[in-house]
XYZ file of C-alpha atoms in Angstrom:
279
model
C -53.111 -100.956 -33.859
C -53.613 -97.671 -32.041
C -51.600 -94.833 -30.530
C -51.906 -93.900 -26.862
C -50.664 -90.793 -25.068
C -49.258 -91.308 -21.575
C -51.046 -88.796 -19.335
C -48.823 -88.762 -16.236
C -45.099 -88.787 -15.493
C -42.986 -91.860 -14.677
C -45.514 -94.474 -15.770
C -44.011 -97.678 -17.163
C -45.633 -99.932 -19.755
C -45.957 -102.603 -17.071
C -47.838 -100.199 -14.798
C -50.058 -99.010 -17.634
C -51.168 -102.527 -18.522
C -51.461 -103.965 -15.022
C -52.541 -100.992 -12.881
C -54.243 -98.535 -15.239
C -55.872 -100.806 -17.829
C -55.751 -103.779 -15.422
C -55.480 -106.352 -18.156
C -55.400 -110.036 -17.245
C -52.085 -111.840 -16.797
C -52.585 -113.929 -19.930
C -53.243 -110.906 -22.135
C -50.290 -108.978 -20.675
C -48.041 -111.986 -21.339
C -49.277 -112.230 -24.943
C -48.556 -108.540 -25.531
C -45.065 -108.911 -24.064
C -44.233 -111.981 -26.157
C -45.485 -110.279 -29.321
C -43.440 -107.113 -28.593
C -46.760 -105.392 -29.213
C -45.918 -102.076 -27.550
C -43.330 -99.663 -28.925
C -42.791 -95.940 -29.103
C -44.708 -94.188 -31.865
C -41.655 -94.359 -34.142
C -41.559 -98.184 -33.728
C -38.564 -98.023 -31.353
C -38.634 -100.872 -28.843
C -38.966 -99.892 -25.214
C -38.306 -101.702 -21.951
C -41.492 -102.308 -20.010
C -39.895 -101.041 -16.769
C -38.676 -97.742 -18.296
C -40.521 -94.732 -16.805
C -42.180 -92.573 -19.479
C -42.966 -88.892 -19.350
C -46.447 -87.440 -19.716
C -47.099 -86.754 -23.378
C -45.101 -89.754 -24.601
C -46.855 -91.559 -27.443
C -46.787 -95.335 -27.586
C -48.010 -97.674 -30.319
C -50.029 -100.745 -29.394
C -50.159 -103.320 -32.194
C -51.731 -106.780 -31.890
C -53.581 -109.344 -33.951
C -57.351 -108.985 -34.078
C -59.590 -112.038 -34.490
C -62.618 -112.076 -36.771
C -66.000 -111.874 -35.045
C -68.541 -114.480 -36.088
C -71.537 -112.193 -36.718
C -72.714 -112.340 -40.332
C -73.069 -108.733 -41.543
C -76.404 -107.549 -42.873
C -76.370 -106.059 -46.412
C -76.391 -102.562 -44.872
C -76.291 -101.224 -41.323
C -79.857 -100.092 -40.613
C -79.364 -98.940 -37.021
C -78.066 -95.603 -35.730
C -74.449 -95.286 -34.583
C -74.702 -92.662 -31.828
C -71.005 -92.523 -30.858
C -67.784 -93.966 -32.277
C -64.002 -93.785 -31.848
C -61.112 -96.140 -32.646
C -61.893 -98.387 -29.667
C -65.657 -98.615 -29.287
C -68.986 -97.588 -30.701
C -72.418 -97.041 -29.192
C -75.500 -97.877 -31.216
C -79.196 -97.311 -30.614
C -80.824 -100.747 -30.701
C -84.403 -100.664 -31.957
C -87.217 -102.213 -29.968
C -88.043 -105.739 -31.132
C -84.474 -106.552 -32.223
C -82.295 -109.065 -30.371
C -78.860 -107.926 -29.222
C -77.052 -110.919 -30.711
C -77.822 -114.141 -32.633
C -78.891 -117.266 -30.760
C -78.201 -119.554 -33.717
C -76.872 -119.471 -37.292
C -80.304 -118.627 -38.732
C -80.496 -115.440 -36.643
C -78.899 -112.908 -39.011
C -80.729 -109.619 -38.401
C -79.815 -108.897 -34.791
C -78.218 -105.692 -33.567
C -74.734 -107.230 -33.777
C -75.322 -108.306 -37.391
C -76.069 -104.670 -38.236
C -73.042 -103.519 -36.223
C -70.874 -105.946 -38.187
C -72.121 -104.404 -41.438
C -70.932 -101.008 -40.173
C -67.578 -102.445 -39.110
C -67.148 -104.169 -42.483
C -67.815 -100.881 -44.300
C -64.821 -99.451 -42.406
C -62.622 -102.396 -43.329
C -62.834 -103.921 -39.837
C -63.405 -107.533 -38.791
C -64.087 -107.352 -35.034
C -67.045 -106.201 -32.917
C -68.265 -107.602 -29.587
C -71.033 -106.248 -27.353
C -70.144 -105.368 -23.747
C -73.615 -105.767 -22.274
C -76.977 -106.726 -23.755
C -80.506 -105.361 -23.994
C -83.647 -107.467 -23.956
C -85.382 -107.796 -27.314
C -88.234 -105.570 -26.092
C -85.877 -102.858 -24.784
C -84.612 -100.105 -27.048
C -81.640 -97.824 -26.626
C -77.891 -97.604 -26.163
C -75.578 -100.587 -26.536
C -71.788 -100.415 -26.066
C -69.640 -102.412 -28.503
C -65.859 -102.982 -28.382
C -63.862 -102.674 -31.619
C -60.786 -104.647 -30.520
C -59.953 -107.301 -27.881
C -58.132 -104.942 -25.493
C -61.178 -102.698 -25.355
C -63.389 -105.755 -24.818
C -61.270 -106.928 -21.888
C -61.229 -103.514 -20.211
C -64.918 -102.703 -20.767
C -65.912 -106.163 -19.479
C -64.017 -105.462 -16.282
C -65.595 -101.990 -16.020
C -69.072 -103.543 -16.282
C -68.185 -105.981 -13.482
C -66.917 -103.114 -11.325
C -70.026 -101.001 -12.057
C -67.967 -98.134 -13.497
C -70.073 -97.955 -16.668
C -73.278 -96.183 -15.674
C -76.333 -97.406 -17.609
C -79.499 -95.319 -17.257
C -82.959 -96.412 -18.383
C -86.374 -94.737 -18.522
C -89.787 -96.347 -18.035
C -93.351 -95.313 -17.267
C -94.839 -97.477 -14.522
C -98.320 -98.135 -13.170
C -99.274 -96.055 -10.147
C -97.227 -93.474 -8.279
C -94.172 -94.674 -6.414
C -93.908 -93.243 -2.914
C -90.884 -91.035 -2.414
C -88.597 -89.422 -4.939
C -85.995 -92.187 -5.216
C -84.926 -95.540 -3.868
C -82.952 -98.750 -4.344
C -84.281 -102.245 -4.996
C -81.831 -104.915 -3.843
C -83.466 -108.296 -4.372
C -81.968 -111.479 -5.897
C -83.422 -112.640 -9.212
C -83.814 -116.212 -10.409
C -85.713 -118.252 -12.991
C -89.442 -118.873 -12.657
C -89.918 -122.659 -12.329
C -93.287 -122.417 -14.068
C -92.325 -120.183 -17.014
C -89.329 -120.754 -19.312
C -88.502 -117.088 -19.982
C -89.871 -115.330 -16.909
C -87.754 -114.265 -13.929
C -88.777 -113.762 -10.286
C -87.373 -112.392 -7.055
C -85.983 -115.471 -5.345
C -83.816 -116.055 -2.270
C -81.761 -118.530 -4.305
C -81.392 -116.131 -7.233
C -78.474 -113.944 -8.324
C -77.623 -110.684 -6.571
C -79.376 -107.755 -8.306
C -79.492 -104.028 -7.507
C -81.540 -101.321 -9.245
C -81.581 -97.609 -8.303
C -84.536 -95.472 -9.366
C -85.616 -91.829 -9.364
C -89.077 -90.494 -10.142
C -88.790 -87.762 -12.780
C -92.461 -87.141 -13.673
C -95.835 -87.910 -12.105
C -99.240 -88.324 -13.725
C -102.672 -89.265 -12.369
C -102.223 -93.036 -12.594
C -98.564 -93.468 -13.480
C -95.089 -92.027 -13.114
C -91.889 -91.941 -15.152
C -88.743 -93.265 -13.516
C -85.083 -93.186 -14.445
C -83.221 -96.305 -13.403
C -79.531 -97.158 -13.000
C -78.360 -100.766 -12.942
C -75.601 -102.025 -10.662
C -76.048 -105.533 -12.034
C -77.319 -106.860 -15.355
C -79.692 -109.747 -14.678
C -82.210 -110.895 -17.278
C -85.388 -108.762 -17.047
C -83.917 -107.072 -13.959
C -85.739 -103.740 -14.224
C -89.035 -105.393 -15.152
C -88.812 -107.855 -12.251
C -87.763 -105.276 -9.670
C -90.437 -102.739 -10.623
C -93.114 -105.427 -10.527
C -91.799 -106.591 -7.149
C -92.445 -103.169 -5.583
C -95.943 -103.103 -7.082
C -95.265 -100.762 -10.011
C -94.772 -102.830 -13.196
C -93.899 -101.073 -16.428
C -97.096 -100.060 -18.203
C -98.091 -102.782 -20.647
C -95.692 -105.407 -19.235
C -98.348 -108.106 -18.827
C -95.736 -110.816 -18.170
C -95.014 -109.042 -14.894
C -98.552 -108.185 -13.858
C -99.283 -104.918 -15.670
C -102.648 -104.209 -17.250
C -103.130 -104.811 -20.964
C -102.688 -101.643 -23.051
C -103.754 -100.701 -26.579
C -100.251 -101.443 -27.861
C -100.141 -104.727 -25.889
C -96.488 -104.031 -25.144
C -94.195 -102.299 -22.655
C -91.705 -99.450 -23.193
C -88.246 -99.619 -21.619
C -85.526 -97.362 -23.010
C -81.763 -97.374 -22.341
C -81.308 -93.607 -22.504
C -77.731 -92.918 -21.331
C -74.257 -94.460 -21.019
C -71.503 -92.805 -18.985
C -67.914 -93.950 -18.342
C -64.271 -92.897 -18.151
C -62.751 -93.852 -21.506
C -59.679 -96.022 -20.793
C -57.837 -95.017 -23.981
C -58.902 -91.392 -24.509
C -58.550 -90.302 -20.864
C -61.831 -88.421 -20.789
C -65.378 -88.840 -19.497
C -67.829 -90.083 -22.120
C -71.541 -89.309 -21.715
C -73.823 -90.464 -24.532
C -77.582 -89.889 -24.588
C -80.133 -91.524 -26.856
C -83.010 -89.719 -28.520
C -86.240 -89.858 -26.488
């Protein structure tokens, strides 16, 4: 259950759900059948009744239990949180979510420990980060938020920024890599640029230059597996240490890719959210 303040005049509940939040038909029908939306004082309201700006409505609905087994304590940093979502900083070397029942120390297992401490039962990630990538991960705290944030990811209205140091110096200050990505037939986990692959777009900007490398900030339009790593290697500038994609071996024998910022218009709080991770 949560309260929501209508922020413009003459908006109906029907318009809020279908045009503003743009929920799916099935979910809208379920909310209608459950009489899930009332005024703040629990008074029923017709869905075609225009409301004035400042009106407070109550949205109440059943919440399913997520299947992630909570860790004993949450050992990851919660960078941002409200009633609808949270943003955590996933450590490098930790999977976003379990792949089987034995996988109980992923980022979502730690998130579930945090949710459980608050008396909650639901948490679902909106996007994912590769195991070797650290940084910000957006998590929904109820199904309505999940539905809306999923749609926002599809429509590219959640801006995800990453930072990486790459081999060599990229020509020019910025650019866009628009190349489809598919599976490598010769390597189970590797991805390649392929004409038969999925549409993938990465924007980059050079923010620092050194003798034999440069630091780039990258914004994803799509979220393909290993997208940034594949695209940077494709233009001849793999992430330093990313030997899978052609980089030289380093002392750490590993690459560094960091999800440093998330930015979006919050659908329930009616404000712009910008969250930055520690670098």
